[in-house]
């Protein structure tokens, strides 16, 4: 299994747009083959910090997800409005 924690730091003026796109990404990604979990969280102490926490069955499933139309359309748009940092864990 593979767990990705994607931290997103976004300015207040872009927060609503980023949250909307992230929710769209989550909804579509939950239907991807091999997706075990895909959730969006907002920090309770820092409104400008979001996290997408995703779990995949294997590297192949993750690779297919990363080439999906929803990923390739939405992630670059989020990156235009926010800074993203990725942590990857395999277990």
mmCIF file of C-alpha atoms in Angstrom:
data_model
loop_
_atom_site.group_PDB
_atom_site.id
_atom_site.type_symbol
_atom_site.label_atom_id
_atom_site.label_comp_id
_atom_site.label_asym_id
_atom_site.label_seq_id
_atom_site.Cartn_x
_atom_site.Cartn_y
_atom_site.Cartn_z
ATOM 1 C CA UNK A 1 0.000 0.000 0.000
ATOM 2 C CA UNK A 2 1.032 3.574 -0.610
ATOM 3 C CA UNK A 3 -0.008 6.575 1.472
ATOM 4 C CA UNK A 4 0.396 10.118 0.192
ATOM 5 C CA UNK A 5 -0.038 13.176 2.378
ATOM 6 C CA UNK A 6 -0.285 16.234 0.166
ATOM 7 C CA UNK A 7 0.005 19.476 2.106
ATOM 8 C CA UNK A 8 -1.475 22.546 0.436
ATOM 9 C CA UNK A 9 -0.767 26.069 1.649
ATOM 10 C CA UNK A 10 -3.049 28.657 0.113
ATOM 11 C CA UNK A 11 -3.643 32.368 0.551
ATOM 12 C CA UNK A 12 -7.067 33.410 1.827
ATOM 13 C CA UNK A 13 -8.001 34.997 -1.507
ATOM 14 C CA UNK A 14 -7.586 31.617 -3.262
ATOM 15 C CA UNK A 15 -8.896 29.358 -0.504
ATOM 16 C CA UNK A 16 -12.437 28.912 -1.796
ATOM 17 C CA UNK A 17 -11.266 28.068 -5.335
ATOM 18 C CA UNK A 18 -8.651 25.595 -4.124
ATOM 19 C CA UNK A 19 -11.087 23.864 -1.767
ATOM 20 C CA UNK A 20 -13.640 23.546 -4.579
ATOM 21 C CA UNK A 21 -11.071 22.007 -6.943
ATOM 22 C CA UNK A 22 -9.693 19.730 -4.213
ATOM 23 C CA UNK A 23 -13.191 18.449 -3.417
ATOM 24 C CA UNK A 24 -13.720 17.734 -7.120
ATOM 25 C CA UNK A 25 -10.405 15.863 -7.217
ATOM 26 C CA UNK A 26 -11.354 13.821 -4.144
ATOM 27 C CA UNK A 27 -14.781 12.891 -5.529
ATOM 28 C CA UNK A 28 -13.363 11.726 -8.863
ATOM 29 C CA UNK A 29 -10.354 9.961 -7.352
ATOM 30 C CA UNK A 30 -12.475 7.858 -5.007
ATOM 31 C CA UNK A 31 -13.714 6.070 -8.150
ATOM 32 C CA UNK A 32 -10.209 5.243 -9.404
ATOM 33 C CA UNK A 33 -9.295 1.570 -9.367
ATOM 34 C CA UNK A 34 -6.995 0.804 -6.456
ATOM 35 C CA UNK A 35 -8.028 3.819 -4.398
ATOM 36 C CA UNK A 36 -8.420 2.720 -0.771
ATOM 37 C CA UNK A 37 -9.014 6.198 0.684
ATOM 38 C CA UNK A 38 -8.903 9.812 -0.510
ATOM 39 C CA UNK A 39 -9.821 12.630 1.867
ATOM 40 C CA UNK A 40 -9.452 16.391 2.181
ATOM 41 C CA UNK A 41 -8.731 17.995 5.552
ATOM 42 C CA UNK A 42 -8.366 21.595 6.707
ATOM 43 C CA UNK A 43 -6.153 22.490 9.655
ATOM 44 C CA UNK A 44 -8.011 23.457 12.808
ATOM 45 C CA UNK A 45 -5.262 25.909 13.733
ATOM 46 C CA UNK A 46 -4.185 27.307 10.345
ATOM 47 C CA UNK A 47 -6.967 28.116 7.916
ATOM 48 C CA UNK A 48 -4.429 28.417 5.080
ATOM 49 C CA UNK A 49 -3.315 24.773 5.336
ATOM 50 C CA UNK A 50 -5.164 21.861 3.721
ATOM 51 C CA UNK A 51 -4.139 18.231 3.354
ATOM 52 C CA UNK A 52 -5.195 15.563 0.922
ATOM 53 C CA UNK A 53 -4.582 12.136 2.424
ATOM 54 C CA UNK A 54 -4.717 9.303 -0.083
ATOM 55 C CA UNK A 55 -4.101 5.564 0.122
ATOM 56 C CA UNK A 56 -3.481 3.322 -2.886
ATOM 57 C CA UNK A 57 -3.314 -0.453 -3.221
ATOM 58 C CA UNK A 58 -0.107 -0.338 -5.268
ATOM 59 C CA UNK A 59 2.202 1.757 -7.441
ATOM 60 C CA UNK A 60 0.357 0.772 -10.619
ATOM 61 C CA UNK A 61 -2.944 2.132 -9.304
ATOM 62 C CA UNK A 62 -1.246 5.363 -8.249
ATOM 63 C CA UNK A 63 0.397 5.739 -11.671
ATOM 64 C CA UNK A 64 -2.947 5.303 -13.444
ATOM 65 C CA UNK A 65 -4.494 7.885 -11.104
ATOM 66 C CA UNK A 66 -1.688 10.367 -11.804
ATOM 67 C CA UNK A 67 -2.378 10.094 -15.545
ATOM 68 C CA UNK A 68 -6.178 10.365 -15.182
ATOM 69 C CA UNK A 69 -8.031 13.272 -16.752
ATOM 70 C CA UNK A 70 -9.226 14.613 -13.388
ATOM 71 C CA UNK A 71 -5.703 14.555 -11.922
ATOM 72 C CA UNK A 72 -4.021 16.152 -14.956
ATOM 73 C CA UNK A 73 -6.727 18.822 -15.184
ATOM 74 C CA UNK A 74 -7.103 19.755 -11.515
ATOM 75 C CA UNK A 75 -3.663 19.386 -9.916
ATOM 76 C CA UNK A 76 -1.954 21.964 -12.168
ATOM 77 C CA UNK A 77 -4.787 24.419 -11.457
ATOM 78 C CA UNK A 78 -4.372 23.909 -7.715
ATOM 79 C CA UNK A 79 -0.603 24.353 -8.066
ATOM 80 C CA UNK A 80 -1.151 27.711 -9.793
ATOM 81 C CA UNK A 81 -2.981 28.989 -6.704
ATOM 82 C CA UNK A 82 -1.207 27.208 -3.840
ATOM 83 C CA UNK A 83 2.042 25.624 -2.718
ATOM 84 C CA UNK A 84 2.000 21.834 -2.480
ATOM 85 C CA UNK A 85 4.295 19.484 -0.579
ATOM 86 C CA UNK A 86 4.151 15.682 -0.843
ATOM 87 C CA UNK A 87 5.021 13.012 1.711
ATOM 88 C CA UNK A 88 5.013 9.397 0.504
ATOM 89 C CA UNK A 89 4.937 6.262 2.652
ATOM 90 C CA UNK A 90 4.923 2.629 1.536
ATOM 91 C CA UNK A 91 3.677 -0.082 3.845
#
